[in-house]
Amino acid sequence: MPENTVQLSTALVGKLLPIAVAIALAGCGAGGQSAKELRLSCADGNVADCFELGQRVRRGERVLKDVTRAASLFDQACKGGVAEGCVRLGIMHEDSVGVAGDLTLARSLYEQACTGNDAEGCFRLGVMYQDSVGVGQDLTLARTLYQQACDGGEMQGCTHLGDMYQQGAGVAQDPTHAAGLFQQACDVEYWKGCTSLGALYATGAGVTQDFTRASDLYERACDADYMAGCMNLGGLYADGAGVTQDLEQAMSLYTKACDGRHAESCFRAGDMFATGTGVSRDLQRAARRFRRACRLGYAEACRPE
């Protein structure tokens, strides 16, 4: 073979190798299985693959998105003993996505999942009992379910349980215990936990008041784009609590959170424009932010002007 041909082949291999690797990696989803392989495996009775295929179909991940088909696949998985399939199907019935809305069925599916040691199923069932969604309110049962979810590693369970202890909802008020639960969630970078813990440090509830610690926790959450953390950090800058007062920075943080669809942050930014606090007074810009806060569900912003 001529020398220049060998050099050309080597160069071509060098260009093609990264492409080949990329193609190989693209097929390495869950289990490295293609949608066709999952479909065949599901048809053969592998309910775990029915669940995985349902996830892909629900998201439209390298397959045509079809929420109705996803619900059917989750149903197969759930009936076959895959607890997470019950949870996903329960959520779809609760939200009327791909299936008829049915809160009674959603509750039954969450119960089945929770009994199968799925922590998210316990958490979602707890929310239904706390918020009276399709069932009578039962805060004692909600607390038990949140504890079960938290013990199973579902950090939403830990933070909801922490909220109950902080507020004394269905339990004796115990902000110190709440702080421990929020810390548990924050330790694994569940940012609601960090933000809620920061709020305790800011108020001195259950912990020694420490605005610097609060600002650090809020900043960590905000840097991870948890918008409530940004708003709370903005509040510290507005007040000069634990940080040097900086109204421009407060507005910047409120704006970031508002752009991230955090309703109260839109209201706070609007209030700064309305009062000319740290910015030039601008009633039109204030009104735009108040309207956005109202659309996002912040009731105080919906009052007639």
PDB file of C-alpha atoms in Angstrom:
ATOM      1  CA  MET A   1       0.000   0.000   0.000  1.00  0.00           C
ATOM      2  CA  PRO A   2       1.434   3.422  -0.909  1.00  0.00           C
ATOM      3  CA  GLU A   3       2.711   5.488   2.017  1.00  0.00           C
ATOM      4  CA  ASN A   4       0.349   8.378   1.380  1.00  0.00           C
ATOM      5  CA  THR A   5      -2.625   5.970   1.419  1.00  0.00           C
ATOM      6  CA  VAL A   6      -1.623   4.730   4.866  1.00  0.00           C
ATOM      7  CA  GLN A   7      -1.381   8.306   6.163  1.00  0.00           C
ATOM      8  CA  LEU A   8      -4.788   9.142   4.719  1.00  0.00           C
ATOM      9  CA  SER A   9      -6.344   6.074   6.330  1.00  0.00           C
ATOM     10  CA  THR A  10      -4.828   6.950   9.716  1.00  0.00           C
ATOM     11  CA  ALA A  11      -6.154  10.494   9.494  1.00  0.00           C
ATOM     12  CA  LEU A  12      -9.589   9.203   8.507  1.00  0.00           C
ATOM     13  CA  VAL A  13      -9.640   6.816  11.453  1.00  0.00           C
ATOM     14  CA  GLY A  14      -8.700   9.690  13.743  1.00  0.00           C
ATOM     15  CA  LYS A  15     -11.724  11.645  12.531  1.00  0.00           C
ATOM     16  CA  LEU A  16     -14.131   8.734  12.577  1.00  0.00           C
ATOM     17  CA  LEU A  17     -13.203   7.313  15.982  1.00  0.00           C
ATOM     18  CA  PRO A  18     -14.842  10.097  18.053  1.00  0.00           C
ATOM     19  CA  ILE A  19     -17.982   9.761  15.918  1.00  0.00           C
ATOM     20  CA  ALA A  20     -18.076   6.008  16.483  1.00  0.00           C
ATOM     21  CA  VAL A  21     -17.645   6.491  20.226  1.00  0.00           C
ATOM     22  CA  ALA A  22     -20.429   9.080  20.301  1.00  0.00           C
ATOM     23  CA  ILE A  23     -22.769   6.724  18.435  1.00  0.00           C
ATOM     24  CA  ALA A  24     -21.945   3.913  20.838  1.00  0.00           C
ATOM     25  CA  LEU A  25     -22.560   6.122  23.875  1.00  0.00           C
ATOM     26  CA  ALA A  26     -25.860   7.373  22.456  1.00  0.00           C
ATOM     27  CA  GLY A  27     -27.181   3.842  22.698  1.00  0.00           C
ATOM     28  CA  CYS A  28     -26.144   3.520  26.330  1.00  0.00           C
ATOM     29  CA  GLY A  29     -29.280   4.807  27.996  1.00  0.00           C
ATOM     30  CA  ALA A  30     -30.791   2.850  30.864  1.00  0.00           C
ATOM     31  CA  GLY A  31     -29.447  -0.667  30.387  1.00  0.00           C
ATOM     32  CA  GLY A  32     -28.088   0.369  26.986  1.00  0.00           C
ATOM     33  CA  GLN A  33     -31.366  -0.798  25.461  1.00  0.00           C
ATOM     34  CA  SER A  34     -33.071   0.720  22.476  1.00  0.00           C
ATOM     35  CA  ALA A  35     -36.777   1.516  22.553  1.00  0.00           C
ATOM     36  CA  LYS A  36     -37.372  -1.504  20.319  1.00  0.00           C
ATOM     37  CA  GLU A  37     -35.524  -3.775  22.740  1.00  0.00           C
ATOM     38  CA  LEU A  38     -37.493  -2.371  25.657  1.00  0.00           C
ATOM     39  CA  ARG A  39     -40.737  -2.852  23.759  1.00  0.00           C
ATOM     40  CA  LEU A  40     -39.947  -6.507  23.004  1.00  0.00           C
ATOM     41  CA  SER A  41     -38.795  -7.134  26.552  1.00  0.00           C
ATOM     42  CA  CYS A  42     -41.945  -5.525  27.954  1.00  0.00           C
ATOM     43  CA  ALA A  43     -44.079  -7.662  25.648  1.00  0.00           C
ATOM     44  CA  ASP A  44     -42.265 -10.713  27.050  1.00  0.00           C
ATOM     45  CA  GLY A  45     -43.353  -9.731  30.559  1.00  0.00           C
ATOM     46  CA  ASN A  46     -40.359  -7.761  31.862  1.00  0.00           C
ATOM     47  CA  VAL A  47     -42.288  -5.137  33.829  1.00  0.00           C
ATOM     48  CA  ALA A  48     -39.148  -3.189  34.759  1.00  0.00           C
ATOM     49  CA  ASP A  49     -38.605  -2.565  31.046  1.00  0.00           C
ATOM     50  CA  CYS A  50     -42.278  -1.591  30.668  1.00  0.00           C
ATOM     51  CA  PHE A  51     -41.617   1.096  33.265  1.00  0.00           C
ATOM     52  CA  GLU A  52     -38.431   2.292  31.555  1.00  0.00           C
ATOM     53  CA  LEU A  53     -40.184   2.411  28.188  1.00  0.00           C
ATOM     54  CA  GLY A  54     -43.029   4.350  29.806  1.00  0.00           C
ATOM     55  CA  GLN A  55     -40.546   6.911  31.098  1.00  0.00           C
ATOM     56  CA  ARG A  56     -39.080   7.381  27.644  1.00  0.00           C
ATOM     57  CA  VAL A  57     -42.478   7.615  25.974  1.00  0.00           C
ATOM     58  CA  ARG A  58     -43.697  10.098  28.604  1.00  0.00           C
ATOM     59  CA  ARG A  59     -40.685  12.349  28.001  1.00  0.00           C
ATOM     60  CA  GLY A  60     -40.401  11.757  24.264  1.00  0.00           C
ATOM     61  CA  GLU A  61     -36.845  10.540  24.794  1.00  0.00           C
ATOM     62  CA  ARG A  62     -35.678   9.136  21.433  1.00  0.00           C
ATOM     63  CA  VAL A  63     -39.259   7.948  20.837  1.00  0.00           C
ATOM     64  CA  LEU A  64     -42.507   9.675  19.932  1.00  0.00           C
ATOM     65  CA  LYS A  65     -43.972  11.347  23.009  1.00  0.00           C
ATOM     66  CA  ASP A  66     -47.302   9.748  23.926  1.00  0.00           C
ATOM     67  CA  VAL A  67     -48.571  10.286  27.468  1.00  0.00           C
ATOM     68  CA  THR A  68     -51.565   7.984  26.997  1.00  0.00           C
ATOM     69  CA  ARG A  69     -49.282   5.128  25.985  1.00  0.00           C
ATOM     70  CA  ALA A  70     -46.963   6.004  28.862  1.00  0.00           C
ATOM     71  CA  ALA A  71     -49.862   5.648  31.289  1.00  0.00           C
ATOM     72  CA  SER A  72     -50.642   2.210  29.886  1.00  0.00           C
ATOM     73  CA  LEU A  73     -47.028   1.137  30.306  1.00  0.00           C
ATOM     74  CA  PHE A  74     -46.910   2.457  33.884  1.00  0.00           C
ATOM     75  CA  ASP A  75     -50.104   0.497  34.565  1.00  0.00           C
ATOM     76  CA  GLN A  76     -48.428  -2.686  33.322  1.00  0.00           C
ATOM     77  CA  ALA A  77     -45.393  -1.982  35.478  1.00  0.00           C
ATOM     78  CA  CYS A  78     -47.495  -1.188  38.549  1.00  0.00           C
ATOM     79  CA  LYS A  79     -49.574  -4.344  38.219  1.00  0.00           C
ATOM     80  CA  GLY A  80     -46.333  -6.277  37.871  1.00  0.00           C
ATOM     81  CA  GLY A  81     -44.991  -4.972  41.168  1.00  0.00           C
ATOM     82  CA  VAL A  82     -42.900  -1.954  40.078  1.00  0.00           C
ATOM     83  CA  ALA A  83     -43.817   0.551  42.790  1.00  0.00           C
ATOM     84  CA  GLU A  84     -42.449   3.530  40.889  1.00  0.00           C
ATOM     85  CA  GLY A  85     -44.817   2.696  38.041  1.00  0.00           C
ATOM     86  CA  CYS A  86     -47.708   3.103  40.488  1.00  0.00           C
ATOM     87  CA  VAL A  87     -46.370   6.520  41.519  1.00  0.00           C
ATOM     88  CA  ARG A  88     -46.013   7.777  37.953  1.00  0.00           C
ATOM     89  CA  LEU A  89     -49.495   6.548  37.060  1.00  0.00           C
ATOM     90  CA  GLY A  90     -50.893   8.095  40.239  1.00  0.00           C
ATOM     91  CA  ILE A  91     -49.405  11.468  39.322  1.00  0.00           C
ATOM     92  CA  MET A  92     -50.993  11.253  35.872  1.00  0.00           C
ATOM     93  CA  HIS A  93     -54.416  10.527  37.404  1.00  0.00           C
ATOM     94  CA  GLU A  94     -53.972  13.320  39.943  1.00  0.00           C
ATOM     95  CA  ASP A  95     -53.009  15.813  37.218  1.00  0.00           C
ATOM     96  CA  SER A  96     -55.378  14.461  34.499  1.00  0.00           C
ATOM     97  CA  VAL A  97     -52.463  13.894  32.103  1.00  0.00           C
ATOM     98  CA  GLY A  98     -52.946  11.108  29.558  1.00  0.00           C
ATOM     99  CA  VAL A  99     -55.730   9.597  31.644  1.00  0.00           C
ATOM    100  CA  ALA A 100     -58.961  10.713  33.264  1.00  0.00           C
ATOM    101  CA  GLY A 101     -58.474  12.627  36.500  1.00  0.00           C
ATOM    102  CA  ASP A 102     -59.241  10.334  39.418  1.00  0.00           C
ATOM    103  CA  LEU A 103     -58.066  11.349  42.880  1.00  0.00           C
ATOM    104  CA  THR A 104     -59.402   8.180  44.493  1.00  0.00           C
ATOM    105  CA  LEU A 105     -57.395   6.039  42.094  1.00  0.00           C
ATOM    106  CA  ALA A 106     -54.349   8.273  42.538  1.00  0.00           C
ATOM    107  CA  ARG A 107     -54.540   7.790  46.302  1.00  0.00           C
ATOM    108  CA  SER A 108     -54.865   4.026  45.882  1.00  0.00           C
ATOM    109  CA  LEU A 109     -51.831   3.944  43.603  1.00  0.00           C
ATOM    110  CA  TYR A 110     -49.748   5.993  46.040  1.00  0.00           C
ATOM    111  CA  GLU A 111     -50.827   3.665  48.853  1.00  0.00           C
ATOM    112  CA  GLN A 112     -49.751   0.669  46.794  1.00  0.00           C
ATOM    113  CA  ALA A 113     -46.393   2.282  46.055  1.00  0.00           C
ATOM    114  CA  CYS A 114     -45.820   3.301  49.662  1.00  0.00           C
ATOM    115  CA  THR A 115     -46.623  -0.227  50.822  1.00  0.00           C
ATOM    116  CA  GLY A 116     -43.994  -1.349  48.304  1.00  0.00           C
ATOM    117  CA  ASN A 117     -41.435   0.906  50.061  1.00  0.00           C
ATOM    118  CA  ASP A 118     -41.396   3.623  47.416  1.00  0.00           C
ATOM    119  CA  ALA A 119     -40.563   6.778  49.376  1.00  0.00           C
ATOM    120  CA  GLU A 120     -42.048   9.136  46.801  1.00  0.00           C
ATOM    121  CA  GLY A 121     -45.348   7.270  46.981  1.00  0.00           C
ATOM    122  CA  CYS A 122     -45.414   7.835  50.748  1.00  0.00           C
ATOM    123  CA  PHE A 123     -44.611  11.512  50.271  1.00  0.00           C
ATOM    124  CA  ARG A 124     -47.331  12.101  47.675  1.00  0.00           C
ATOM    125  CA  LEU A 125     -49.868  10.277  49.786  1.00  0.00           C
ATOM    126  CA  GLY A 126     -48.853  12.481  52.711  1.00  0.00           C
ATOM    127  CA  VAL A 127     -49.505  15.604  50.646  1.00  0.00           C
ATOM    128  CA  MET A 128     -52.991  14.381  49.825  1.00  0.00           C
ATOM    129  CA  TYR A 129     -53.773  13.912  53.523  1.00  0.00           C
ATOM    130  CA  GLN A 130     -52.191  17.198  54.561  1.00  0.00           C
ATOM    131  CA  ASP A 131     -53.900  19.267  51.861  1.00  0.00           C
ATOM    132  CA  SER A 132     -57.244  17.384  51.776  1.00  0.00           C
ATOM    133  CA  VAL A 133     -56.781  16.361  48.143  1.00  0.00           C
ATOM    134  CA  GLY A 134     -59.458  13.754  47.487  1.00  0.00           C
ATOM    135  CA  VAL A 135     -59.447  12.705  51.152  1.00  0.00           C
ATOM    136  CA  GLY A 136     -60.326  14.204  54.507  1.00  0.00           C
ATOM    137  CA  GLN A 137     -57.460  16.065  56.136  1.00  0.00           C
ATOM    138  CA  ASP A 138     -55.423  13.912  58.517  1.00  0.00           C
ATOM    139  CA  LEU A 139     -52.296  15.691  59.716  1.00  0.00           C
ATOM    140  CA  THR A 140     -51.240  12.820  61.978  1.00  0.00           C
ATOM    141  CA  LEU A 141     -51.238  10.409  59.055  1.00  0.00           C
ATOM    142  CA  ALA A 142     -49.523  13.002  56.850  1.00  0.00           C
ATOM    143  CA  ARG A 143     -46.755  13.354  59.440  1.00  0.00           C
ATOM    144  CA  THR A 144     -46.297   9.571  59.599  1.00  0.00           C
ATOM    145  CA  LEU A 145     -46.112   9.327  55.811  1.00  0.00           C
ATOM    146  CA  TYR A 146     -43.625  12.196  55.552  1.00  0.00           C
ATOM    147  CA  GLN A 147     -41.450  10.507  58.169  1.00  0.00           C
ATOM    148  CA  GLN A 148     -41.602   7.266  56.211  1.00  0.00           C
ATOM    149  CA  ALA A 149     -40.681   9.117  53.017  1.00  0.00           C
ATOM    150  CA  CYS A 150     -37.834  10.964  54.721  1.00  0.00           C
ATOM    151  CA  ASP A 151     -36.461   7.740  56.201  1.00  0.00           C
ATOM    152  CA  GLY A 152     -36.568   6.285  52.684  1.00  0.00           C
ATOM    153  CA  GLY A 153     -34.434   9.095  51.263  1.00  0.00           C
ATOM    154  CA  GLU A 154     -37.176  11.289  49.788  1.00  0.00           C
ATOM    155  CA  MET A 155     -36.031  14.777  50.761  1.00  0.00           C
ATOM    156  CA  GLN A 156     -39.411  16.329  49.996  1.00  0.00           C
ATOM    157  CA  GLY A 157     -40.694  14.223  52.870  1.00  0.00           C
ATOM    158  CA  CYS A 158     -37.991  15.632  55.166  1.00  0.00           C
ATOM    159  CA  THR A 159     -38.745  19.258  54.280  1.00  0.00           C
ATOM    160  CA  HIS A 160     -42.523  18.867  54.489  1.00  0.00           C
ATOM    161  CA  LEU A 161     -42.104  17.202  57.869  1.00  0.00           C
ATOM    162  CA  GLY A 162     -39.792  20.029  58.889  1.00  0.00           C
ATOM    163  CA  ASP A 163     -42.447  22.544  57.878  1.00  0.00           C
ATOM    164  CA  MET A 164     -44.977  20.764  60.090  1.00  0.00           C
ATOM    165  CA  TYR A 165     -42.650  20.918  63.092  1.00  0.00           C
ATOM    166  CA  GLN A 166     -41.763  24.533  62.377  1.00  0.00           C
ATOM    167  CA  GLN A 167     -45.415  25.566  62.195  1.00  0.00           C
ATOM    168  CA  GLY A 168     -46.800  23.177  64.807  1.00  0.00           C
ATOM    169  CA  ALA A 169     -49.174  21.673  62.223  1.00  0.00           C
ATOM    170  CA  GLY A 170     -50.446  18.346  63.544  1.00  0.00           C
ATOM    171  CA  VAL A 171     -47.480  18.108  65.930  1.00  0.00           C
ATOM    172  CA  ALA A 172     -46.125  20.068  68.869  1.00  0.00           C
ATOM    173  CA  GLN A 173     -44.182  23.018  67.477  1.00  0.00           C
ATOM    174  CA  ASP A 174     -40.479  22.177  67.543  1.00  0.00           C
ATOM    175  CA  PRO A 175     -38.267  24.437  65.391  1.00  0.00           C
ATOM    176  CA  THR A 176     -35.126  22.673  66.629  1.00  0.00           C
ATOM    177  CA  HIS A 177     -36.371  19.384  65.206  1.00  0.00           C
ATOM    178  CA  ALA A 178     -37.386  21.241  62.048  1.00  0.00           C
ATOM    179  CA  ALA A 179     -33.826  22.571  61.722  1.00  0.00           C
ATOM    180  CA  GLY A 180     -32.458  19.028  61.880  1.00  0.00           C
ATOM    181  CA  LEU A 181     -34.778  17.882  59.114  1.00  0.00           C
ATOM    182  CA  PHE A 182     -33.923  20.873  56.924  1.00  0.00           C
ATOM    183  CA  GLN A 183     -30.220  20.248  57.541  1.00  0.00           C
ATOM    184  CA  GLN A 184     -30.660  16.611  56.498  1.00  0.00           C
ATOM    185  CA  ALA A 185     -32.126  17.737  53.172  1.00  0.00           C
ATOM    186  CA  CYS A 186     -29.584  20.519  52.682  1.00  0.00           C
ATOM    187  CA  ASP A 187     -26.699  18.085  53.252  1.00  0.00           C
ATOM    188  CA  VAL A 188     -27.654  16.280  50.035  1.00  0.00           C
ATOM    189  CA  GLU A 189     -28.176  19.565  48.157  1.00  0.00           C
ATOM    190  CA  TYR A 190     -31.947  19.576  48.240  1.00  0.00           C
ATOM    191  CA  TRP A 191     -32.178  23.333  48.013  1.00  0.00           C
ATOM    192  CA  LYS A 192     -35.548  23.841  49.675  1.00  0.00           C
ATOM    193  CA  GLY A 193     -33.952  22.359  52.772  1.00  0.00           C
ATOM    194  CA  CYS A 194     -31.094  24.866  52.635  1.00  0.00           C
ATOM    195  CA  THR A 195     -33.479  27.777  52.116  1.00  0.00           C
ATOM    196  CA  SER A 196     -35.787  26.706  54.936  1.00  0.00           C
ATOM    197  CA  LEU A 197     -32.797  26.228  57.232  1.00  0.00           C
ATOM    198  CA  GLY A 198     -31.556  29.680  56.255  1.00  0.00           C
ATOM    199  CA  ALA A 199     -34.905  31.145  57.277  1.00  0.00           C
ATOM    200  CA  LEU A 200     -34.524  29.601  60.739  1.00  0.00           C
ATOM    201  CA  TYR A 201     -31.062  31.128  61.109  1.00  0.00           C
ATOM    202  CA  ALA A 202     -32.419  34.495  59.971  1.00  0.00           C
ATOM    203  CA  THR A 203     -35.137  34.452  62.626  1.00  0.00           C
ATOM    204  CA  GLY A 204     -33.305  32.532  65.342  1.00  0.00           C
ATOM    205  CA  ALA A 205     -36.051  29.904  65.508  1.00  0.00           C
ATOM    206  CA  GLY A 206     -34.688  26.593  66.816  1.00  0.00           C
ATOM    207  CA  VAL A 207     -31.109  27.743  66.208  1.00  0.00           C
ATOM    208  CA  THR A 208     -28.927  30.647  67.310  1.00  0.00           C
ATOM    209  CA  GLN A 209     -29.697  33.615  65.081  1.00  0.00           C
ATOM    210  CA  ASP A 210     -26.948  33.984  62.497  1.00  0.00           C
ATOM    211  CA  PHE A 211     -27.560  36.182  59.456  1.00  0.00           C
ATOM    212  CA  THR A 212     -24.188  35.278  57.948  1.00  0.00           C
ATOM    213  CA  ARG A 213     -25.077  31.592  58.058  1.00  0.00           C
ATOM    214  CA  ALA A 214     -28.489  32.400  56.588  1.00  0.00           C
ATOM    215  CA  SER A 215     -26.939  34.358  53.707  1.00  0.00           C
ATOM    216  CA  ASP A 216     -24.529  31.497  52.959  1.00  0.00           C
ATOM    217  CA  LEU A 217     -27.394  29.005  52.791  1.00  0.00           C
ATOM    218  CA  TYR A 218     -29.511  31.286  50.612  1.00  0.00           C
ATOM    219  CA  GLU A 219     -26.595  31.920  48.292  1.00  0.00           C
ATOM    220  CA  ARG A 220     -25.922  28.213  47.827  1.00  0.00           C
ATOM    221  CA  ALA A 221     -29.562  27.670  46.908  1.00  0.00           C
ATOM    222  CA  CYS A 222     -29.668  30.695  44.615  1.00  0.00           C
ATOM    223  CA  ASP A 223     -26.483  29.650  42.807  1.00  0.00           C
ATOM    224  CA  ALA A 224     -28.253  26.356  42.071  1.00  0.00           C
ATOM    225  CA  ASP A 225     -31.219  28.358  40.666  1.00  0.00           C
ATOM    226  CA  TYR A 226     -33.589  27.660  43.542  1.00  0.00           C
ATOM    227  CA  MET A 227     -35.510  30.897  43.270  1.00  0.00           C
ATOM    228  CA  ALA A 228     -36.818  31.148  46.823  1.00  0.00           C
ATOM    229  CA  GLY A 229     -33.185  31.213  47.917  1.00  0.00           C
ATOM    230  CA  CYS A 230     -32.529  34.137  45.581  1.00  0.00           C
ATOM    231  CA  MET A 231     -35.511  36.045  46.951  1.00  0.00           C
ATOM    232  CA  ASN A 232     -34.514  35.477  50.572  1.00  0.00           C
ATOM    233  CA  LEU A 233     -30.945  36.519  49.821  1.00  0.00           C
ATOM    234  CA  GLY A 234     -32.319  39.636  48.149  1.00  0.00           C
ATOM    235  CA  GLY A 235     -34.196  40.377  51.354  1.00  0.00           C
ATOM    236  CA  LEU A 236     -30.977  40.267  53.358  1.00  0.00           C
ATOM    237  CA  TYR A 237     -29.300  42.680  50.933  1.00  0.00           C
ATOM    238  CA  ALA A 238     -32.312  44.975  51.094  1.00  0.00           C
ATOM    239  CA  ASP A 239     -32.129  45.056  54.900  1.00  0.00           C
ATOM    240  CA  GLY A 240     -28.341  44.852  55.284  1.00  0.00           C
ATOM    241  CA  ALA A 241     -28.736  41.764  57.490  1.00  0.00           C
ATOM    242  CA  GLY A 242     -25.585  39.608  57.529  1.00  0.00           C
ATOM    243  CA  VAL A 243     -24.354  41.411  54.402  1.00  0.00           C
ATOM    244  CA  THR A 244     -23.586  44.998  53.499  1.00  0.00           C
ATOM    245  CA  GLN A 245     -26.819  46.685  52.446  1.00  0.00           C
ATOM    246  CA  ASP A 246     -26.969  46.806  48.667  1.00  0.00           C
ATOM    247  CA  LEU A 247     -30.319  47.700  47.138  1.00  0.00           C
ATOM    248  CA  GLU A 248     -29.032  47.222  43.601  1.00  0.00           C
ATOM    249  CA  GLN A 249     -28.027  43.666  44.460  1.00  0.00           C
ATOM    250  CA  ALA A 250     -31.403  43.105  46.101  1.00  0.00           C
ATOM    251  CA  MET A 251     -33.158  44.201  42.902  1.00  0.00           C
ATOM    252  CA  SER A 252     -30.861  41.980  40.833  1.00  0.00           C
ATOM    253  CA  LEU A 253     -31.745  38.951  42.965  1.00  0.00           C
ATOM    254  CA  TYR A 254     -35.478  39.705  42.920  1.00  0.00           C
ATOM    255  CA  THR A 255     -35.308  40.093  39.144  1.00  0.00           C
ATOM    256  CA  LYS A 256     -33.487  36.793  38.712  1.00  0.00           C
ATOM    257  CA  ALA A 257     -36.083  35.011  40.810  1.00  0.00           C
ATOM    258  CA  CYS A 258     -38.956  36.787  39.046  1.00  0.00           C
ATOM    259  CA  ASP A 259     -37.537  35.738  35.678  1.00  0.00           C
ATOM    260  CA  GLY A 260     -37.475  32.220  37.134  1.00  0.00           C
ATOM    261  CA  ARG A 261     -41.238  32.478  37.770  1.00  0.00           C
ATOM    262  CA  HIS A 262     -41.077  33.091  41.525  1.00  0.00           C
ATOM    263  CA  ALA A 263     -44.196  35.129  42.196  1.00  0.00           C
ATOM    264  CA  GLU A 264     -43.288  36.913  45.425  1.00  0.00           C
ATOM    265  CA  SER A 265     -39.975  38.029  43.934  1.00  0.00           C
ATOM    266  CA  CYS A 266     -41.871  39.749  41.128  1.00  0.00           C
ATOM    267  CA  PHE A 267     -43.972  41.502  43.754  1.00  0.00           C
ATOM    268  CA  ARG A 268     -40.910  42.650  45.691  1.00  0.00           C
ATOM    269  CA  ALA A 269     -39.247  43.974  42.540  1.00  0.00           C
ATOM    270  CA  GLY A 270     -42.475  45.779  41.666  1.00  0.00           C
ATOM    271  CA  ASP A 271     -42.619  47.313  45.131  1.00  0.00           C
ATOM    272  CA  MET A 272     -39.075  48.659  44.755  1.00  0.00           C
ATOM    273  CA  PHE A 273     -40.022  50.312  41.458  1.00  0.00           C
ATOM    274  CA  ALA A 274     -43.272  51.630  42.932  1.00  0.00           C
ATOM    275  CA  THR A 275     -41.544  53.241  45.904  1.00  0.00           C
ATOM    276  CA  GLY A 276     -38.291  54.168  44.188  1.00  0.00           C
ATOM    277  CA  THR A 277     -36.285  52.090  46.651  1.00  0.00           C
ATOM    278  CA  GLY A 278     -32.770  51.702  45.285  1.00  0.00           C
ATOM    279  CA  VAL A 279     -34.000  52.457  41.767  1.00  0.00           C
ATOM    280  CA  SER A 280     -35.655  55.323  39.952  1.00  0.00           C
ATOM    281  CA  ARG A 281     -39.373  55.300  40.651  1.00  0.00           C
ATOM    282  CA  ASP A 282     -41.117  53.754  37.649  1.00  0.00           C
ATOM    283  CA  LEU A 283     -44.804  52.949  38.003  1.00  0.00           C
ATOM    284  CA  GLN A 284     -45.063  51.263  34.608  1.00  0.00           C
ATOM    285  CA  ARG A 285     -42.292  48.801  35.420  1.00  0.00           C
ATOM    286  CA  ALA A 286     -43.816  48.296  38.842  1.00  0.00           C
ATOM    287  CA  ALA A 287     -47.195  47.499  37.289  1.00  0.00           C
ATOM    288  CA  ARG A 288     -45.657  44.957  34.910  1.00  0.00           C
ATOM    289  CA  ARG A 289     -44.071  43.115  37.789  1.00  0.00           C
ATOM    290  CA  PHE A 290     -47.218  43.223  39.876  1.00  0.00           C
ATOM    291  CA  ARG A 291     -49.199  41.784  36.956  1.00  0.00           C
ATOM    292  CA  ARG A 292     -46.640  39.016  36.536  1.00  0.00           C
ATOM    293  CA  ALA A 293     -46.745  38.249  40.265  1.00  0.00           C
ATOM    294  CA  CYS A 294     -50.530  38.049  40.076  1.00  0.00           C
ATOM    295  CA  ARG A 295     -50.429  35.705  37.058  1.00  0.00           C
ATOM    296  CA  LEU A 296     -47.987  33.486  38.948  1.00  0.00           C
ATOM    297  CA  GLY A 297     -50.389  33.234  41.861  1.00  0.00           C
ATOM    298  CA  TYR A 298     -49.268  35.863  44.380  1.00  0.00           C
ATOM    299  CA  ALA A 299     -52.646  37.087  45.638  1.00  0.00           C
ATOM    300  CA  GLU A 300     -51.405  40.332  47.205  1.00  0.00           C
ATOM    301  CA  ALA A 301     -50.341  41.539  43.751  1.00  0.00           C
ATOM    302  CA  CYS A 302     -53.851  41.052  42.374  1.00  0.00           C
ATOM    303  CA  ARG A 303     -55.494  43.810  44.409  1.00  0.00           C
ATOM    304  CA  PRO A 304     -57.119  46.595  42.352  1.00  0.00           C
ATOM    305  CA  GLU A 305     -54.772  49.550  41.928  1.00  0.00           C
TER     306      GLU A 305
END
